[in-house]
Short mmCIF file of C-alpha atoms in Angstrom, two decimals:
data_model
loop_
_atom_site.label_atom_id
_atom_site.label_comp_id
_atom_site.label_asym_id
_atom_site.label_seq_id
_atom_site.Cartn_x
_atom_site.Cartn_y
_atom_site.Cartn_z
CA MET A 1400 -0.12 0.16 0.05
CA ALA A 1401 2.41 2.47 1.02
CA ASN A 1402 4.49 1.63 -2.00
CA ASN A 1403 1.65 2.05 -4.45
CA ASN A 1404 1.22 4.82 -3.17
CA SER A 1405 4.55 7.16 -3.25
CA GLU A 1406 4.46 5.72 -7.21
CA ARG A 1407 1.34 7.96 -7.52
CA LEU A 1408 3.38 10.98 -5.95
CA SER A 1409 6.07 10.14 -7.77
CA ASP A 1410 3.92 10.12 -11.48
CA THR A 1411 2.66 13.00 -10.62
CA LYS A 1412 5.45 14.83 -10.23
CA LYS A 1413 6.65 13.50 -13.17
CA GLU A 1414 3.42 15.14 -14.83
CA SER A 1415 4.20 18.70 -13.59
CA LEU A 1416 7.66 18.69 -14.41
CA LYS A 1417 6.75 17.92 -18.62
CA LYS A 1418 4.09 21.33 -18.26
CA ASN A 1419 6.52 23.10 -17.07
CA LEU A 1420 9.18 21.92 -19.44
CA LYS A 1421 6.41 22.01 -22.28
CA ARG A 1422 5.82 25.82 -20.96
CA LYS A 1423 9.40 26.83 -21.18
CA VAL A 1424 10.32 25.80 -24.29
CA ARG A 1425 6.38 28.07 -25.28
CA GLU A 1426 7.82 30.89 -23.60
CA GLY A 1427 11.33 30.45 -25.90
CA GLU A 1428 14.86 29.60 -25.09
CA ASP A 1429 15.11 33.22 -22.52
CA GLY A 1430 13.02 31.29 -20.22
CA LEU A 1431 11.41 35.29 -20.51
CA SER A 1432 7.04 34.80 -19.12
CA LYS A 1433 5.10 37.57 -21.20
CA THR A 1434 4.18 40.29 -18.66
CA LYS A 1435 8.06 40.20 -18.81
CA ARG A 1436 8.04 40.24 -22.73
CA ARG A 1437 5.89 42.91 -22.71
CA ARG A 1438 8.12 44.77 -20.27
CA LEU A 1439 11.28 44.52 -22.44
CA ASN A 1440 9.59 45.81 -25.83
CA TYR A 1441 7.81 48.61 -23.45
CA ASN A 1442 11.43 49.79 -22.26
CA GLN A 1443 13.12 48.96 -26.32
CA ALA A 1444 10.43 51.01 -27.82
CA GLU A 1445 11.70 53.73 -25.18
CA LYS A 1446 15.44 53.48 -25.47
CA GLU A 1447 14.70 53.70 -29.54
CA SER A 1448 12.22 56.65 -28.81
CA GLY A 1449 15.30 58.77 -27.08
CA SER A 1450 18.40 57.45 -29.80
CA ALA A 1451 16.08 59.07 -32.06
CA SER A 1452 15.47 62.46 -30.96
CA SER A 1453 18.58 63.34 -29.50
CA ALA A 1454 20.35 62.01 -33.08
CA ASP A 1455 17.30 63.78 -34.72
CA THR A 1456 17.22 61.25 -37.82
CA GLY A 1457 13.46 60.71 -38.94
CA ASN A 1458 14.58 56.15 -39.70
CA GLU A 1459 11.72 54.23 -39.24
CA SER A 1460 11.65 52.30 -35.32
CA SER A 1461 9.25 49.84 -34.85
CA SER A 1462 5.56 49.54 -34.80
CA THR A 1463 5.57 48.00 -31.37
CA GLN A 1464 2.79 49.66 -29.10
CA SER A 1465 3.57 51.28 -25.53
CA SER A 1466 1.79 48.92 -22.61
CA ARG A 1467 0.58 52.63 -21.53
CA CYS A 1468 -0.86 54.47 -24.81
CA GLY A 1469 -1.77 53.58 -28.62
CA THR A 1470 1.92 56.12 -29.22
CA THR A 1471 3.99 54.45 -31.08
CA VAL A 1472 7.85 54.65 -31.46
CA GLU A 1473 7.34 56.26 -34.64
CA ASP A 1474 4.94 59.21 -33.81
CA VAL A 1475 6.94 59.74 -30.42
CA SER A 1476 10.62 60.46 -32.65
CA LYS A 1477 8.24 62.41 -35.12
CA ARG A 1478 6.63 64.91 -32.48
CA THR A 1479 9.89 65.22 -30.97
CA GLY A 1480 11.28 66.13 -34.25
CA LYS A 1481 8.55 69.29 -34.46
CA ARG A 1482 9.11 70.31 -30.90
CA LYS A 1483 12.96 70.63 -31.76
CA ALA A 1484 12.07 72.60 -34.84
CA ALA A 1485 9.44 74.29 -33.20
CA ALA A 1486 12.37 75.25 -30.29
CA ASP A 1487 14.44 76.49 -33.66
CA GLU A 1488 11.64 78.97 -34.47
CA GLU A 1489 11.47 80.86 -31.98
CA GLU A 1490 15.00 80.69 -30.93
CA PRO A 1491 15.41 84.29 -33.49
CA CYS A 1492 11.97 85.08 -32.15
CA ALA A 1493 13.54 85.66 -28.58
CA LYS A 1494 16.26 87.24 -30.20
CA ARG A 1495 14.34 89.63 -31.32
CA ARG A 1496 12.59 90.22 -28.53
CA LYS A 1497 15.64 90.98 -26.71
CA GLY A 1498 16.95 93.29 -29.47
CA ARG A 1499 13.92 95.00 -29.76
CA PRO A 1500 14.33 98.89 -28.42
CA THR A 1501 13.43 99.78 -25.24
CA MET A 1502 11.86 102.81 -24.63
CA LYS A 1503 14.61 104.73 -23.61
CA ASP A 1504 16.35 104.34 -26.45
CA LEU A 1505 13.16 105.42 -28.76
CA ILE A 1506 13.23 108.80 -26.38
CA ASP A 1507 16.74 108.94 -27.26
CA SER A 1508 16.85 108.51 -30.56
CA ARG A 1509 14.10 111.26 -31.06
CA ARG A 1510 15.95 113.75 -28.77
CA ALA A 1511 19.15 113.02 -31.32
CA GLU A 1512 16.84 113.91 -34.22
CA PHE A 1513 15.36 117.22 -32.83
CA GLU A 1514 19.09 117.95 -32.33
CA ALA A 1515 20.48 117.15 -35.52
CA LYS A 1516 17.32 119.02 -36.76
CA TYR A 1517 17.20 122.16 -35.24
CA GLN A 1518 19.02 124.67 -33.95
CA GLN A 1519 18.14 126.49 -30.65
CA GLU A 1520 19.05 129.57 -28.97
CA ASN A 1521 18.25 132.48 -26.81
CA HIS A 1522 15.36 131.72 -24.27
CA LEU A 1523 12.25 133.99 -25.50
CA GLY A 1524 9.93 134.10 -22.85
CA GLU A 1525 8.11 131.98 -19.97
CA GLY A 1526 4.53 130.66 -19.24
CA GLY A 1527 2.03 128.65 -17.04
CA CYS A 1528 3.23 125.99 -19.76
CA GLY A 1529 6.19 125.83 -20.96
CA CYS A 1530 8.97 128.46 -21.78
CA VAL A 1531 10.15 129.15 -25.28
CA PHE A 1532 13.15 129.79 -27.12
CA ALA A 1533 14.41 131.65 -30.37
CA GLY A 1534 16.10 128.99 -32.83
CA TYR A 1535 16.24 127.91 -36.96
CA ARG A 1536 16.02 124.63 -39.09
CA LYS A 1537 19.59 123.62 -40.24
CA ALA A 1538 18.56 122.51 -43.35
CA ASP A 1539 17.81 126.21 -44.28
CA HIS A 1540 17.90 128.98 -41.55
CA LEU A 1541 14.37 128.84 -41.11
CA PRO A 1542 13.84 130.91 -37.67
CA VAL A 1543 11.62 128.87 -34.87
CA ALA A 1544 10.93 128.96 -31.81
CA ILE A 1545 11.36 125.83 -29.74
CA LYS A 1546 8.54 125.28 -26.98
CA HIS A 1547 9.14 123.13 -24.56
CA ILE A 1548 6.42 121.98 -21.97
CA ALA A 1549 6.57 119.67 -19.32
CA LYS A 1550 4.54 116.62 -19.24
CA ASP A 1551 2.65 117.67 -16.05
CA LYS A 1552 2.05 120.87 -17.35
CA VAL A 1553 -0.37 120.02 -20.70
CA LEU A 1554 -3.40 120.82 -19.54
CA CYS A 1555 -5.63 119.44 -22.11
CA LYS A 1556 -5.61 116.44 -24.41
CA GLU A 1557 -7.39 114.50 -27.13
CA ARG A 1558 -7.91 111.26 -28.61
CA ARG A 1559 -6.31 111.08 -32.06
CA ASN A 1560 -5.96 107.81 -33.76
CA GLY A 1561 -6.57 105.58 -30.27
CA LYS A 1562 -3.63 107.24 -28.58
CA GLU A 1563 -3.69 110.30 -26.45
CA LEU A 1564 -2.87 113.57 -27.65
CA SER A 1565 -1.48 117.13 -26.54
CA ALA A 1566 -4.13 119.11 -27.26
CA GLU A 1567 -2.48 122.03 -28.63
CA VAL A 1568 -1.09 119.92 -31.46
CA ALA A 1569 -4.42 118.28 -31.90
CA VAL A 1570 -5.56 121.70 -32.15
CA MET A 1571 -2.66 122.86 -34.23
CA LEU A 1572 -3.44 119.49 -36.69
CA LYS A 1573 -6.56 120.64 -37.23
CA LEU A 1574 -6.08 124.66 -38.27
CA GLN A 1575 -3.48 123.50 -40.99
CA ALA A 1576 -5.42 121.14 -42.38
CA GLY A 1577 -7.00 121.96 -45.59
CA ARG A 1578 -5.20 125.23 -45.32
CA THR A 1579 -3.56 126.17 -49.36
CA GLY A 1580 -1.96 129.46 -48.76
CA LEU A 1581 1.22 129.99 -47.46
CA MET A 1582 1.37 129.57 -43.77
CA GLU A 1583 2.29 133.74 -43.61
CA GLU A 1584 -1.06 134.28 -45.01
CA SER A 1585 -3.28 132.41 -42.13
CA ALA A 1586 -3.33 134.00 -38.55
CA PRO A 1587 -2.34 130.47 -36.12
CA VAL A 1588 1.24 130.60 -36.22
CA SER A 1589 2.69 127.04 -38.15
CA LEU A 1590 3.31 123.61 -36.08
CA LEU A 1591 6.51 122.43 -38.17
CA ASP A 1592 7.04 118.92 -36.06
CA TRP A 1593 6.89 118.06 -32.59
CA TYR A 1594 8.54 115.42 -30.05
CA ASP A 1595 7.08 114.41 -27.32
CA LEU A 1596 9.87 112.85 -25.00
CA ASP A 1597 7.79 110.90 -21.79
CA GLN A 1598 8.81 113.50 -19.17
CA GLU A 1599 8.90 116.59 -21.75
CA LEU A 1600 7.16 118.03 -25.21
CA ILE A 1601 8.89 119.40 -27.43
CA LEU A 1602 6.73 121.60 -30.10
CA VAL A 1603 8.59 123.52 -33.23
CA LEU A 1604 6.66 126.45 -34.18
CA GLU A 1605 6.52 129.54 -36.86
CA ARG A 1606 8.64 132.32 -36.00
CA PRO A 1607 7.70 135.09 -38.17
CA MET A 1608 10.71 138.03 -38.72
CA PRO A 1609 10.46 140.40 -37.73
CA CYS A 1610 7.32 140.10 -34.81
CA MET A 1611 7.04 141.54 -31.24
CA ASP A 1612 3.96 140.80 -29.01
CA LEU A 1613 1.13 142.29 -29.01
CA LEU A 1614 2.16 143.73 -25.04
CA ASN A 1615 5.22 145.57 -26.47
CA TYR A 1616 4.18 146.65 -29.25
CA ILE A 1617 1.73 149.21 -27.39
CA ARG A 1618 4.47 149.93 -25.17
CA THR A 1619 6.82 150.82 -28.05
CA ASN A 1620 3.65 153.22 -29.28
CA ARG A 1621 3.09 155.12 -26.31
CA GLY A 1622 1.35 152.70 -24.03
CA HIS A 1623 -2.18 152.75 -26.44
CA LEU A 1624 -2.49 152.65 -30.08
CA GLN A 1625 -4.99 155.54 -32.47
CA GLU A 1626 -8.09 154.04 -33.07
CA ASP A 1627 -7.38 153.26 -36.74
CA LYS A 1628 -4.22 151.21 -35.98
CA ALA A 1629 -6.41 149.75 -33.53
CA LYS A 1630 -8.88 148.59 -36.00
CA ILE A 1631 -6.76 147.08 -38.27
CA ILE A 1632 -6.30 144.60 -35.72
CA LEU A 1633 -9.64 143.98 -34.26
CA LYS A 1634 -10.65 143.43 -37.59
CA GLN A 1635 -8.07 140.33 -38.00
CA LEU A 1636 -8.09 139.34 -34.64
CA VAL A 1637 -12.22 138.39 -34.81
CA ASP A 1638 -11.72 137.42 -38.89
CA ALA A 1639 -9.13 134.92 -37.08
CA ALA A 1640 -11.78 133.73 -34.18
CA ASN A 1641 -14.24 133.44 -36.04
CA GLU A 1642 -13.06 130.11 -37.25
CA GLU A 1643 -16.74 128.48 -36.97
CA ASP A 1644 -16.15 125.11 -39.25
CA LYS A 1645 -12.65 123.94 -37.80
CA ARG A 1646 -15.09 124.99 -33.53
CA ILE A 1647 -12.07 125.37 -32.28
CA PHE A 1648 -11.90 127.83 -28.59
CA HIS A 1649 -8.42 129.04 -27.66
CA ARG A 1650 -9.98 130.12 -23.63
CA ASP A 1651 -6.91 133.18 -23.75
CA ILE A 1652 -6.95 135.42 -26.78
CA LYS A 1653 -4.61 139.03 -25.07
CA PRO A 1654 -1.87 140.54 -25.59
CA GLU A 1655 0.77 138.34 -25.08
CA ASN A 1656 -0.85 135.69 -27.05
CA ILE A 1657 -0.77 137.94 -30.57
CA LEU A 1658 2.08 138.73 -32.41
CA ILE A 1659 2.43 141.37 -34.50
CA GLU A 1660 4.69 141.23 -37.34
CA THR A 1661 6.06 144.62 -38.50
CA SER A 1662 7.82 144.40 -41.93
CA SER A 1663 5.54 147.05 -42.99
CA ASP A 1664 3.65 149.71 -42.30
CA VAL A 1665 0.74 147.79 -41.82
CA PRO A 1666 0.33 145.63 -38.51
CA ARG A 1667 -0.22 141.93 -38.94
CA VAL A 1668 -1.48 140.15 -36.31
CA ARG A 1669 -0.68 135.56 -35.59
CA VAL A 1670 -2.14 134.10 -32.70
CA ILE A 1671 0.11 131.74 -30.68
CA ASP A 1672 -0.40 129.64 -27.32
CA PHE A 1673 -3.43 127.02 -28.22
CA GLY A 1674 -2.19 125.47 -24.98
CA THR A 1675 -6.03 125.84 -23.93
CA GLU A 1676 -7.75 125.71 -26.65
CA LEU A 1677 -11.27 122.69 -26.96
CA PHE A 1678 -12.74 121.22 -29.50
CA LEU A 1679 -15.84 123.01 -29.77
CA GLN A 1680 -19.16 120.86 -28.32
CA GLU A 1681 -22.90 122.03 -29.21
CA ASN A 1682 -24.33 123.99 -26.17
CA ILE A 1683 -21.90 123.15 -23.93
CA SER A 1684 -20.99 125.34 -20.92
CA TYR A 1685 -17.54 125.04 -19.12
CA ARG A 1686 -17.17 124.59 -15.21
CA VAL A 1687 -13.47 124.74 -14.79
CA PHE A 1688 -11.99 128.17 -15.95
CA CYS A 1689 -8.64 128.19 -18.26
CA GLY A 1690 -6.98 130.79 -19.11
CA THR A 1691 -6.08 134.68 -17.58
CA PRO A 1692 -8.23 135.02 -14.30
CA GLN A 1693 -7.77 139.10 -14.51
CA HIS A 1694 -9.88 138.49 -18.47
CA VAL A 1695 -12.56 135.39 -16.76
CA PRO A 1696 -15.73 136.73 -18.33
CA PRO A 1697 -18.39 137.83 -15.29
CA GLU A 1698 -20.74 135.43 -15.86
CA TRP A 1699 -18.02 133.03 -14.71
CA TYR A 1700 -18.65 134.94 -11.23
CA SER A 1701 -22.26 134.92 -10.54
CA HIS A 1702 -23.17 131.21 -12.07
CA TYR A 1703 -19.53 129.83 -12.47
CA THR A 1704 -19.67 128.87 -15.44
CA TYR A 1705 -19.19 130.22 -19.22
CA ARG A 1706 -19.95 129.53 -22.59
CA PRO A 1707 -17.67 129.24 -26.05
CA GLY A 1708 -18.65 131.91 -28.33
CA PRO A 1709 -19.82 134.93 -25.42
CA THR A 1710 -16.27 134.21 -23.50
CA THR A 1711 -14.27 134.73 -26.80
CA VAL A 1712 -16.11 137.99 -27.87
CA TRP A 1713 -15.70 138.92 -23.50
CA GLN A 1714 -12.11 138.81 -24.44
CA MET A 1715 -12.05 141.08 -28.31
CA GLY A 1716 -13.56 143.64 -26.38
CA VAL A 1717 -10.22 142.64 -23.25
CA VAL A 1718 -8.22 143.24 -25.95
CA LEU A 1719 -9.29 146.25 -28.03
CA TYR A 1720 -9.65 147.90 -24.58
CA GLU A 1721 -5.58 147.30 -23.47
CA LEU A 1722 -5.36 149.04 -27.56
CA LEU A 1723 -6.64 152.14 -26.73
CA HIS A 1724 -6.89 152.69 -22.84
CA ARG A 1725 -2.86 154.10 -22.05
CA THR A 1726 -0.82 151.48 -19.78
CA VAL A 1727 -4.03 149.96 -18.46
CA ARG A 1728 -4.05 145.87 -17.93
CA PHE A 1729 -7.59 145.08 -17.56
CA ASP A 1730 -9.55 142.98 -14.65
CA THR A 1731 -12.70 142.11 -14.80
CA THR A 1732 -13.62 143.32 -10.80
CA SER A 1733 -12.28 146.48 -11.32
CA PHE A 1734 -14.54 146.54 -14.88
CA LEU A 1735 -17.55 145.23 -13.26
CA ARG A 1736 -16.81 148.11 -10.02
CA HIS A 1737 -17.40 150.79 -13.12
CA GLU A 1738 -13.31 151.21 -12.09
CA LEU A 1739 -12.93 150.98 -15.70
CA PRO A 1740 -14.34 153.39 -18.24
CA ILE A 1741 -14.36 153.66 -21.31
CA ARG A 1742 -12.70 156.77 -23.26
CA ASP A 1743 -14.52 159.72 -24.55
CA GLU A 1744 -12.80 160.83 -27.09
CA LEU A 1745 -13.15 157.07 -29.28
CA SER A 1746 -15.14 157.46 -32.14
CA ARG A 1747 -19.23 156.75 -31.51
CA ASP A 1748 -19.04 152.93 -33.44
CA CYS A 1749 -15.74 152.44 -31.43
CA GLN A 1750 -17.81 153.04 -28.24
CA ASP A 1751 -20.19 150.89 -29.45
CA PHE A 1752 -18.60 147.66 -30.34
CA LEU A 1753 -17.03 147.70 -26.94
CA GLN A 1754 -20.09 148.13 -24.73
CA LYS A 1755 -20.64 145.39 -27.07
CA CYS A 1756 -18.11 142.85 -25.94
CA LEU A 1757 -17.90 144.11 -22.65
CA ASN A 1758 -21.65 143.62 -21.78
CA THR A 1759 -22.04 141.67 -18.63
CA SER A 1760 -24.99 139.97 -19.99
CA TYR A 1761 -23.13 136.77 -21.82
CA MET A 1762 -26.71 136.61 -23.16
CA LEU A 1763 -26.89 140.39 -24.87
CA ARG A 1764 -22.94 140.02 -26.18
CA PRO A 1765 -23.01 139.92 -29.85
CA THR A 1766 -21.86 136.66 -31.85
CA LEU A 1767 -18.62 136.75 -33.58
CA LYS A 1768 -20.44 137.07 -37.57
CA GLU A 1769 -22.43 139.88 -35.54
CA LEU A 1770 -19.19 141.64 -34.74
CA GLN A 1771 -17.95 141.15 -38.57
CA LEU A 1772 -20.63 142.91 -39.62
CA HIS A 1773 -20.03 145.68 -37.36
CA PRO A 1774 -19.82 149.62 -38.40
CA TRP A 1775 -16.66 150.05 -36.85
CA LEU A 1776 -15.13 147.00 -38.27
CA SER A 1777 -16.88 148.04 -41.75
#
């Protein structure tokens, strides 16, 4: 009985050994299991992929699939090549970005352009918005006025073509638009160039020669002008202000902002300093006064508002008053207190013109077109 059991056990071992031997034969001489074979294939693909990408070759590799995804080694190699090509294309762009000029470079370039084109000379004057120097254009020695304005002194700004622009530049460009005659035939001086240097704005303006501002012109004529000469100046000034089609509001017309060309016996008016100008809007009143405080219209004191047309007419009266009254500077509060009378020696038409311009009610002042038709200017 014991011998029979031992023989059965021996037969069972023999069968087990035979099965193991057959399995090893099926799996191959190397004895690798399916799981190990799959791992080997995956590692082989990874190695081939790394080799292909580092050499950057287009050689085809085995189509054996990865156990993690359905991407072949060929696909991996192609993707790696594309990434390298993209990196090669991006490298010049990065270099270009590094070589792009900075804001400081642009400002230095603009300043160099200005200095190469214009020669700045003696100081002419200074106001609330900036200082002005004499100069000339190097190419043809054309006399120019060079105005330096600190950026924090740019009182008004406009948007033009999506960019913010100094209102003074925008207004002067609009005044020059469509101009057909020579710049000497226009009352506003011409803007020749401008340079935005970040912290300051440089305007290069036409400088009529010879000329002086109206305040100095009055002083050289013993403190006042004769009525006939004052009429010549006022007529030109009213015509210049009556730019209804351009719809521009100067806001600070005064003797210091008016140039007089003195090259002939007939004085020629040129208007300067457009730093406080605005583009007009229909039926609007302004609540922030920009201009000379001594020349503010009376409605500002009563309503703290003012309108473009009546204010411009008021300022015409201010200029004419200073032209005709010896060594007197106009002041609105003094006028309202009746401390600045109109001279009786003036002609009736001249007195009427002055009284209409300086009417304390803005609704009773004439328009600029009505001033042009007034008998005194006819």
